[in-house]
Amino acid sequence: MKGIKEVKLSYWAHHLTTIISVTLVLLLMGIIALVWISADTETRRLKERIEISVIMGDSIPDQATRELAGKLKSAPYARTVSVITRQEALDNWTRDTGENLEELFGVNPLSPEITISLRADHASQGRISVISKELSAMPGVESVSQPDSAMLEAMNDNLGRLTLILGVIAVIMLVISFVLINNTVHLTIHSRRFLIHTMKLVGATNGFIRRPIVLDNMLAGLLAGLIATAIIAIPMAGSREVGLPDMSDYVTWVQFAPVAGGMILTGALLCSIAAWCSATVYLRKDYDSLFH
């Protein structure tokens, strides 16, 4: 038992700094990934608020309008489809303006209307123009009202720039992460350089020497990934209980799962690669160069 305890203490003594450093790096990468997912979620929400209004002809009854709306619900571009009947349109007009058009004209002059909110993948100016032409050609449709093209182009351009910026930041962070992790692991292996040389002198092969070093650092990377995942997951799970906005509204657990897996695998992979490279460097050095 004493030997096992000493081995455990020795492992933590050698790798505690590595675990802490890699945890902080992975935590920052995880936060950037979550910000990216949140931005994508909000982007889709904004796009799905875009609506197309289909104005039916005066002579089209409400039932025919409902039947057309039922067909449109199966369209690939439609997220939701709602119907405003003549009476509902009149009630809305009276509520908003205080005028009763039916009393003024003797009949209800308003037409039934179908409102279609688009799926995010179809919320581009080109796709909306095609959809509007398809709707205009349908029987009973008098006109189609679509969003302002300038507004759509500005929104899509801004969202595209945001996605590009986050992507560039993510790539830069990945490069910086590898450099930091590599330096941290290199310092850990540097303290064992004379042990590596001694093992070479007694006839140990490079693979035999390198294997435990890589496995030890892989384990350190796994532990760092698990710790970083827990640091992010705990606030996500408890945000609602402490009165903060529910983080699951922006990043669901299904979306968080690949981020968590990515942090764990990235920690293990980068630490393994860094350990392999550093061990190889010291395996190639002669005794005199170990002092530099």
XYZ file of N, CA, C and O in Angstrom, residues 94-262:
676
model
N -59.549 46.946 -36.153
C -60.364 47.746 -35.219
C -59.596 48.005 -33.932
O -59.620 49.112 -33.384
N -58.884 46.977 -33.443
C -58.117 47.128 -32.197
C -56.962 48.108 -32.374
O -56.664 48.916 -31.476
N -56.301 48.066 -33.524
C -55.123 48.908 -33.735
C -55.483 50.350 -34.090
O -54.763 51.286 -33.717
N -56.573 50.559 -34.852
C -56.900 51.905 -35.343
C -58.142 52.510 -34.701
O -58.348 53.729 -34.768
N -58.985 51.674 -34.115
C -60.232 52.161 -33.543
C -61.329 52.345 -34.576
O -62.420 52.820 -34.241
N -61.078 51.987 -35.841
C -62.073 52.113 -36.905
C -62.709 50.761 -37.200
O -62.028 49.746 -37.265
N -64.015 50.778 -37.420
C -64.731 49.568 -37.806
C -65.032 49.654 -39.299
O -65.957 50.349 -39.727
N -64.217 48.974 -40.094
C -64.357 49.062 -41.553
C -65.679 48.465 -42.040
O -66.227 48.905 -43.050
N -66.189 47.491 -41.311
C -67.434 46.848 -41.744
C -68.595 47.824 -41.627
O -69.478 47.869 -42.502
N -68.604 48.627 -40.580
C -69.648 49.646 -40.433
C -69.451 50.753 -41.465
O -70.416 51.325 -41.982
N -68.183 51.047 -41.795
C -67.888 52.132 -42.714
C -68.264 51.780 -44.157
O -68.861 52.592 -44.874
N -67.945 50.554 -44.590
C -68.172 50.151 -45.983
C -69.395 49.259 -46.151
O -69.805 48.982 -47.276
N -69.948 48.784 -45.062
C -71.104 47.892 -45.147
C -70.724 46.435 -45.283
O -71.554 45.547 -45.078
N -69.483 46.172 -45.642
C -68.960 44.802 -45.729
C -67.538 44.802 -45.174
O -66.916 45.862 -45.008
N -67.031 43.617 -44.918
C -65.638 43.484 -44.460
C -64.737 43.495 -45.696
O -64.730 42.549 -46.483
N -63.957 44.556 -45.915
C -63.153 44.657 -47.140
C -61.811 43.920 -47.058
O -61.072 43.884 -48.049
N -61.505 43.393 -45.900
C -60.191 42.772 -45.715
C -60.168 41.338 -46.231
O -61.195 40.643 -46.234
N -58.994 40.901 -46.651
C -58.815 39.557 -47.201
C -58.171 38.645 -46.164
O -57.434 39.115 -45.284
N -58.416 37.353 -46.272
C -57.699 36.423 -45.389
C -56.216 36.410 -45.752
O -55.821 36.774 -46.868
N -55.418 35.993 -44.797
C -53.966 36.074 -44.977
C -53.305 34.839 -44.375
O -53.752 34.305 -43.359
N -52.231 34.389 -44.993
C -51.428 33.280 -44.483
C -50.037 33.832 -44.160
O -49.411 34.483 -45.002
N -49.572 33.581 -42.954
C -48.240 34.022 -42.535
C -47.331 32.807 -42.415
O -47.657 31.855 -41.692
N -46.202 32.853 -43.090
C -45.245 31.738 -43.096
C -43.926 32.224 -42.495
O -43.319 33.169 -43.001
N -43.504 31.594 -41.406
C -42.161 31.857 -40.890
C -41.219 30.824 -41.494
O -41.533 29.634 -41.546
N -40.083 31.286 -41.956
C -39.178 30.442 -42.730
C -38.198 29.688 -41.844
O -37.855 30.122 -40.732
N -37.756 28.562 -42.341
C -36.649 27.860 -41.709
C -35.366 28.635 -41.983
O -35.234 29.310 -43.006
N -34.417 28.520 -41.061
C -33.201 29.328 -41.150
C -32.436 29.093 -42.446
O -31.853 30.018 -43.014
N -32.438 27.865 -42.940
C -31.686 27.536 -44.152
C -32.263 28.199 -45.405
O -31.592 28.236 -46.450
N -33.500 28.686 -45.321
C -34.150 29.300 -46.480
C -34.277 30.815 -46.337
O -34.937 31.445 -47.161
N -33.639 31.375 -45.296
C -33.815 32.804 -45.019
C -32.752 33.645 -45.709
O -32.060 34.445 -45.083
N -32.603 33.470 -47.007
C -31.705 34.305 -47.803
C -32.533 35.013 -48.876
O -33.614 34.538 -49.242
N -32.009 36.123 -49.376
C -32.782 36.915 -50.329
C -33.101 36.130 -51.591
O -34.218 36.177 -52.106
N -32.119 35.392 -52.089
C -32.351 34.604 -53.295
C -33.407 33.540 -53.105
O -34.296 33.358 -53.956
N -33.338 32.835 -51.983
C -34.316 31.770 -51.716
C -35.701 32.354 -51.466
O -36.711 31.795 -51.914
N -35.783 33.500 -50.787
C -37.074 34.121 -50.520
C -37.735 34.577 -51.823
O -38.959 34.468 -51.986
N -36.941 35.074 -52.742
C -37.499 35.499 -54.036
C -38.108 34.319 -54.784
O -39.192 34.432 -55.375
N -37.430 33.168 -54.740
C -37.959 31.972 -55.393
C -39.251 31.521 -54.723
O -40.246 31.191 -55.399
N -39.259 31.536 -53.388
C -40.454 31.119 -52.639
C -41.621 32.046 -52.951
O -42.766 31.605 -53.141
N -41.351 33.356 -53.000
C -42.411 34.333 -53.285
C -43.024 34.103 -54.661
O -44.250 34.208 -54.836
N -42.191 33.769 -55.651
C -42.720 33.486 -56.986
C -43.593 32.239 -56.980
O -44.647 32.191 -57.636
N -43.169 31.219 -56.246
C -43.965 29.995 -56.150
C -45.321 30.273 -55.506
O -46.358 29.779 -55.967
N -45.309 31.072 -54.443
C -46.555 31.382 -53.742
C -47.470 32.247 -54.608
O -48.697 32.064 -54.614
N -46.895 33.200 -55.325
C -47.704 34.095 -56.163
C -48.436 33.333 -57.265
O -49.512 33.756 -57.716
N -47.850 32.215 -57.696
C -48.454 31.442 -58.782
C -49.559 30.505 -58.309
O -50.244 29.887 -59.133
N -49.771 30.412 -57.000
C -50.792 29.507 -56.476
C -52.185 30.095 -56.669
O -52.368 31.322 -56.574
N -53.193 29.261 -56.915
C -54.568 29.747 -57.108
C -55.095 30.463 -55.870
O -54.902 29.995 -54.739
N -55.746 31.588 -56.102
C -56.361 32.341 -55.015
C -55.458 33.347 -54.355
O -55.919 34.168 -53.544
N -54.160 33.338 -54.659
C -53.219 34.274 -54.037
C -53.233 35.591 -54.800
O -53.035 35.614 -56.023
N -53.474 36.668 -54.078
C -53.511 37.988 -54.707
C -52.142 38.644 -54.716
O -51.721 39.236 -55.711
N -51.429 38.562 -53.606
C -50.098 39.168 -53.538
C -49.301 38.487 -52.431
O -49.860 37.806 -51.561
N -47.995 38.684 -52.479
C -47.079 38.119 -51.479
C -46.200 39.240 -50.965
O -45.585 39.979 -51.743
N -46.156 39.379 -49.646
C -45.330 40.407 -49.013
C -44.102 39.734 -48.414
O -44.226 38.808 -47.610
N -42.922 40.209 -48.819
C -41.678 39.617 -48.321
C -40.831 40.667 -47.633
O -41.025 41.871 -47.840
N -39.860 40.252 -46.800
C -39.031 41.212 -46.064
C -38.200 42.073 -47.001
O -37.937 41.711 -48.148
N -37.750 43.197 -46.465
C -36.917 44.112 -47.231
C -35.573 43.450 -47.546
O -34.890 42.920 -46.665
N -35.178 43.472 -48.804
C -33.958 42.783 -49.238
C -32.711 43.384 -48.606
O -31.768 42.670 -48.254
N -32.669 44.712 -48.449
C -31.495 45.354 -47.852
C -31.298 44.901 -46.415
O -30.170 44.662 -45.967
N -32.419 44.787 -45.681
C -32.333 44.345 -44.298
C -31.807 42.909 -44.229
O -30.959 42.565 -43.398
N -32.309 42.050 -45.115
C -31.869 40.657 -45.139
C -30.381 40.551 -45.452
O -29.644 39.804 -44.798
N -29.933 41.280 -46.456
C -28.531 41.227 -46.850
C -27.635 41.739 -45.726
O -26.574 41.167 -45.449
N -28.055 42.822 -45.061
C -27.259 43.366 -43.959
C -27.178 42.373 -42.810
O -26.105 42.171 -42.224
N -28.310 41.734 -42.491
C -28.324 40.765 -41.397
C -27.428 39.568 -41.710
O -26.609 39.142 -40.889
N -27.558 39.016 -42.914
C -26.753 37.856 -43.291
C -25.271 38.201 -43.358
O -24.419 37.392 -42.979
N -24.949 39.419 -43.839
C -23.541 39.835 -43.889
C -22.955 39.945 -42.481
O -21.828 39.487 -42.229
N -23.709 40.555 -41.564
C -23.224 40.708 -40.193
C -23.053 39.358 -39.511
O -22.066 39.124 -38.800
N -24.009 38.468 -39.717
C -23.916 37.136 -39.113
C -22.757 36.348 -39.721
O -22.070 35.605 -39.017
N -22.532 36.526 -41.011
C -21.406 35.859 -41.654
C -20.076 36.344 -41.101
O -19.154 35.549 -40.874
N -19.964 37.654 -40.876
C -18.729 38.201 -40.310
C -18.498 37.673 -38.901
O -17.359 37.334 -38.523
N -19.572 37.604 -38.115
C -19.443 37.091 -36.753
C -18.958 35.645 -36.757
O -18.068 35.269 -35.982
N -19.526 34.830 -37.629
C -19.106 33.428 -37.724
C -17.644 33.327 -38.138
O -16.885 32.515 -37.593
N -17.228 34.160 -39.091
C -15.842 34.148 -39.550
C -14.883 34.547 -38.432
O -13.831 33.906 -38.233
N -15.248 35.584 -37.686
C -14.390 36.047 -36.585
C -14.233 34.960 -35.531
O -13.112 34.676 -35.058
N -15.349 34.328 -35.160
C -15.276 33.265 -34.153
C -14.460 32.080 -34.672
O -13.725 31.444 -33.908
N -14.590 31.781 -35.966
C -13.813 30.687 -36.538
C -12.321 30.977 -36.498
O -11.514 30.097 -36.161
N -11.939 32.202 -36.852
C -10.525 32.586 -36.817
C -9.996 32.516 -35.386
O -8.884 32.019 -35.140
N -10.792 33.018 -34.431
C -10.370 32.964 -33.023
C -10.178 31.520 -32.580
O -9.213 31.186 -31.870
N -11.083 30.642 -32.996
C -10.991 29.230 -32.605
C -9.707 28.601 -33.153
O -9.014 27.844 -32.448
N -9.365 28.890 -34.417
C -8.149 28.335 -35.019
C -6.904 28.872 -34.300
O -5.971 28.114 -33.984
N -6.898 30.179 -34.034
C -5.759 30.778 -33.329
C -5.601 30.161 -31.944
O -4.484 29.832 -31.513
N -6.728 29.969 -31.254
C -6.672 29.380 -29.918
C -6.161 27.948 -29.970
O -5.447 27.500 -29.067
N -6.522 27.210 -31.009
C -6.049 25.832 -31.126
C -4.530 25.807 -31.283
O -3.846 24.983 -30.657
N -3.999 26.725 -32.105
C -2.551 26.793 -32.288
C -1.860 27.199 -30.988
O -0.865 26.581 -30.567
N -2.405 28.236 -30.333
C -1.822 28.690 -29.067
C -1.898 27.589 -28.021
O -0.954 27.383 -27.243
N -3.006 26.866 -28.011
C -3.189 25.784 -27.037
C -2.116 24.722 -27.210
O -1.534 24.243 -26.230
N -1.854 24.352 -28.473
C -0.840 23.320 -28.691
C 0.529 23.810 -28.240
O 1.300 23.047 -27.631
N 0.854 25.068 -28.528
C 2.152 25.613 -28.118
C 2.277 25.603 -26.597
O 3.310 25.168 -26.043
N 1.231 26.061 -25.893
C 1.281 26.103 -24.432
C 1.360 24.704 -23.840
O 2.142 24.444 -22.913
N 0.526 23.797 -24.361
C 0.538 22.428 -23.847
C 1.882 21.765 -24.140
O 2.443 21.055 -23.288
N 2.406 22.004 -25.330
C 3.701 21.419 -25.690
C 4.801 21.909 -24.749
O 5.639 21.112 -24.290
N 4.800 23.208 -24.454
C 5.816 23.748 -23.539
C 5.664 23.180 -22.140
O 6.658 22.864 -21.468
N 4.411 23.059 -21.673
C 4.182 22.527 -20.337
C 4.638 21.075 -20.231
O 5.321 20.692 -19.271
N 4.263 20.270 -21.210
C 4.669 18.861 -21.206
C 6.184 18.743 -21.349
O 6.822 17.897 -20.715
N 6.764 19.589 -22.186
C 8.219 19.560 -22.394
C 8.960 19.809 -21.078
O 9.968 19.148 -20.791
N 8.467 20.757 -20.287
C 9.100 21.033 -18.997
C 8.995 19.836 -18.058
O 9.919 19.533 -17.295
N 7.851 19.135 -18.113
C 7.678 17.950 -17.264
C 8.674 16.862 -17.654
O 9.298 16.228 -16.785
N 8.832 16.633 -18.946
C 9.750 15.588 -19.413
C 11.198 16.025 -19.234
O 12.091 15.192 -19.038
N 11.443 17.326 -19.267
C 12.802 17.851 -19.079
C 13.376 17.392 -17.736
O 14.585 17.092 -17.639
N 12.530 17.324 -16.726
C 13.006 16.900 -15.402
C 13.366 15.412 -15.356
O 14.006 14.964 -14.413
N 12.969 14.668 -16.402
C 13.249 13.225 -16.423
C 14.277 12.872 -17.505
O 14.430 11.714 -17.883
N 14.981 13.872 -18.000
C 15.891 13.635 -19.130
C 17.038 12.697 -18.764
O 17.473 11.891 -19.597
N 17.553 12.803 -17.518
C 18.660 11.922 -17.127
C 18.177 10.489 -16.937
O 18.918 9.540 -17.225
N 16.943 10.327 -16.473
C 16.370 8.983 -16.360
C 16.225 8.351 -17.747
O 16.503 7.161 -17.941
N 15.794 9.160 -18.715
C 15.658 8.664 -20.092
C 17.024 8.218 -20.623
O 17.147 7.145 -21.240
N 18.062 9.011 -20.358
C 19.403 8.657 -20.834
C 19.908 7.388 -20.155
O 20.546 6.536 -20.806
N 19.643 7.248 -18.856
C 20.074 6.047 -18.129
C 19.409 4.801 -18.688
O 20.052 3.753 -18.847
N 18.119 4.900 -18.998
C 17.404 3.760 -19.568
C 17.987 3.385 -20.927
O 18.056 2.205 -21.298
N 18.417 4.382 -21.701
C 19.061 4.095 -22.984
C 20.367 3.337 -22.777
O 20.685 2.409 -23.542
N 21.105 3.713 -21.746
C 22.397 3.083 -21.498
C 22.252 1.613 -21.128
O 23.143 0.802 -21.429
N 21.156 1.253 -20.466
C 20.964 -0.147 -20.057
C 20.270 -0.966 -21.138
O 19.893 -2.114 -20.911
N 20.065 -0.377 -22.308
C 19.563 -1.141 -23.436
C 18.080 -1.032 -23.713
O 17.558 -1.759 -24.576
N 17.347 -0.132 -23.043
C 15.914 0.018 -23.303
C 15.696 0.623 -24.680
O 16.432 1.520 -25.110
N 14.718 0.125 -25.383
C 14.410 0.654 -26.717
C 13.692 1.994 -26.600
O 13.131 2.339 -25.553
N 13.707 2.740 -27.701
C 13.028 4.035 -27.713
C 11.544 3.882 -27.417
O 10.947 4.688 -26.683
N 10.915 2.854 -28.015
C 9.490 2.629 -27.779
C 9.198 2.300 -26.329
O 8.206 2.768 -25.765
N 10.054 1.520 -25.699
C 9.864 1.148 -24.292
C 9.974 2.367 -23.389
O 9.230 2.503 -22.415
N 10.901 3.263 -23.712
C 11.092 4.469 -22.898
C 9.955 5.467 -23.130
O 9.439 6.082 -22.196
N 9.582 5.588 -24.385
C 8.608 6.608 -24.758
C 7.197 6.254 -24.310
O 6.399 7.134 -23.962
N 6.848 4.959 -24.297
C 5.463 4.533 -24.068
C 4.901 5.034 -22.737
O 3.819 5.643 -22.706
N 5.551 4.803 -21.581
C 4.959 5.283 -20.313
C 4.875 6.798 -20.222
O 3.965 7.341 -19.592
N 5.828 7.486 -20.875
C 5.784 8.954 -20.862
C 4.552 9.449 -21.608
O 3.825 10.337 -21.133
N 4.294 8.860 -22.779
C 3.133 9.263 -23.570
C 1.839 8.908 -22.829
O 0.901 9.716 -22.772
N 1.779 7.702 -22.242
C 0.562 7.279 -21.540
C 0.297 8.147 -20.314
O -0.855 8.501 -20.033
N 1.355 8.483 -19.569
C 1.182 9.343 -18.394
C 0.617 10.701 -18.787
O -0.297 11.237 -18.133
N 1.146 11.274 -19.859
C 0.668 12.591 -20.282
C -0.699 12.506 -20.940
O -1.488 13.458 -20.856
N -0.996 11.382 -21.605
C -2.346 11.192 -22.133
C -3.359 11.181 -20.991
O -4.426 11.806 -21.093
N -3.015 10.489 -19.907
C -3.899 10.465 -18.739
C -4.061 11.863 -18.154
O -5.174 12.263 -17.769
N -2.967 12.626 -18.103
C -3.047 14.003 -17.599
C -3.975 14.835 -18.489
O -4.781 15.643 -17.995
N -3.887 14.642 -19.807
C -4.774 15.364 -20.726
C -6.224 14.964 -20.541
O -7.126 15.819 -20.591
N -6.482 13.661 -20.329
C -7.850 13.200 -20.077
C -8.411 13.824 -18.798
O -9.557 14.289 -18.770
N -7.599 13.818 -17.739
C -8.045 14.412 -16.473
C -8.320 15.908 -16.645
O -9.322 16.430 -16.135
N -7.447 16.589 -17.365
C -7.652 18.026 -17.607
C -8.937 18.260 -18.382
O -9.704 19.187 -18.083
N -9.207 17.421 -19.393
C -10.447 17.556 -20.166
C -11.674 17.316 -19.311
O -12.682 18.025 -19.437
N -11.609 16.314 -18.442
C -12.744 16.026 -17.556
C -12.985 17.174 -16.575
O -14.133 17.554 -16.311
N -11.910 17.726 -16.041
C -12.049 18.841 -15.097
C -12.620 20.067 -15.800
O -13.531 20.744 -15.286
N -12.111 20.373 -17.000
C -12.620 21.516 -17.761
C -14.090 21.329 -18.112
O -14.888 22.274 -18.040
N -14.463 20.099 -18.459
C -15.866 19.807 -18.769
C -16.746 20.033 -17.547
O -17.831 20.616 -17.646
N -16.283 19.568 -16.385
C -17.064 19.736 -15.158
C -17.208 21.203 -14.784
O -18.279 21.642 -14.333
N -16.139 21.989 -14.988
C -16.189 23.418 -14.648
C -17.245 24.138 -15.480
O -17.906 25.072 -15.000
N -17.426 23.717 -16.734
C -18.437 24.336 -17.592
C -19.813 23.747 -17.323
O -20.826 24.463 -17.296
N -19.888 22.428 -17.111
C -21.181 21.750 -16.977
C -21.908 22.132 -15.685
O -23.142 22.250 -15.680
N -21.167 22.337 -14.611
C -21.814 22.652 -13.335
C -22.581 23.975 -13.397
O -23.753 24.042 -12.995
N -21.983 25.075 -13.900
C -22.778 26.314 -14.049
C -23.947 26.158 -15.019
O -25.001 26.762 -14.813
N -23.764 25.352 -16.074
C -24.867 25.131 -17.016
C -26.052 24.469 -16.308
O -27.211 24.835 -16.533
N -25.752 23.495 -15.453
C -26.820 22.765 -14.771
C -27.482 23.595 -13.674
O -28.672 23.422 -13.390
N -26.715 24.512 -13.067
C -27.265 25.239 -11.925
C -27.625 26.686 -12.173
O -27.980 27.408 -11.244
N -27.538 27.140 -13.441
C -27.796 28.557 -13.721
C -29.221 28.954 -13.372
O -29.461 30.034 -12.823
N -30.198 28.106 -13.662
C -31.596 28.440 -13.386
C -31.856 28.495 -11.884
O -32.616 29.348 -11.403
N -31.219 27.576 -11.121
C -31.463 27.514 -9.668
C -30.968 28.757 -8.941
O -31.500 29.112 -7.892
N -29.944 29.425 -9.473
C -29.408 30.615 -8.801
C -29.970 31.908 -9.380
O -29.479 32.993 -9.082
N -30.999 31.783 -10.229
C -31.666 32.968 -10.749
C -31.058 33.569 -11.994
O -31.469 34.658 -12.411
N -30.088 32.866 -12.601
C -29.489 33.363 -13.840
C -30.256 32.827 -15.041
O -31.038 31.885 -14.909
N -30.082 33.426 -16.219
C -30.737 32.882 -17.420
C -30.345 31.430 -17.648
O -29.199 31.041 -17.413
N -31.289 30.641 -18.078
C -31.044 29.224 -18.317
C -30.110 29.079 -19.520
O -30.458 29.436 -20.647
N -28.922 28.546 -19.277
C -27.941 28.423 -20.352
C -28.363 27.417 -21.410
O -27.888 27.462 -22.547
N -29.269 26.506 -21.038
C -29.739 25.519 -22.019
C -30.583 26.166 -23.115
O -30.836 25.541 -24.138
N -31.021 27.413 -22.899
C -31.734 28.133 -23.958
C -30.796 28.517 -25.097
O -31.242 28.771 -26.222
N -29.514 28.597 -24.791
C -28.535 28.989 -25.790
C -27.684 27.805 -26.256
O -27.329 27.718 -27.429
N -27.345 26.923 -25.300
C -26.571 25.715 -25.630
C -27.252 24.534 -24.945
O -27.274 24.456 -23.720
N -27.814 23.629 -25.729
C -28.475 22.461 -25.158
C -27.423 21.435 -24.746
O -26.268 21.483 -25.164
N -27.869 20.475 -23.938
C -26.952 19.424 -23.521
C -26.517 18.576 -24.713
O -25.399 18.056 -24.733
N -27.398 18.438 -25.687
C -27.030 17.695 -26.900
C -25.907 18.427 -27.638
O -24.975 17.804 -28.169
N -25.976 19.750 -27.681
C -24.919 20.531 -28.325
C -23.648 20.551 -27.488
O -22.536 20.627 -28.019
N -23.808 20.497 -26.156
C -22.641 20.532 -25.274
C -21.857 19.218 -25.304
O -20.644 19.215 -25.093
N -22.552 18.104 -25.576
C -21.903 16.792 -25.538
C -20.681 16.715 -26.462
O -19.602 16.292 -26.021
N -20.783 17.111 -27.746
C -19.577 17.056 -28.590
C -18.493 18.033 -28.145
O -17.302 17.767 -28.361
N -18.881 19.166 -27.540
C -17.877 20.101 -27.023
C -17.107 19.445 -25.882
O -15.870 19.516 -25.819
N -17.843 18.776 -24.981
C -17.202 18.083 -23.865
C -16.287 16.974 -24.378
O -15.134 16.850 -23.942
N -16.810 16.183 -25.308
C -15.979 15.130 -25.880
C -14.762 15.686 -26.588
O -13.662 15.125 -26.506
N -14.955 16.818 -27.272
C -13.836 17.453 -27.963
C -12.767 17.941 -27.001
O -11.564 17.808 -27.281
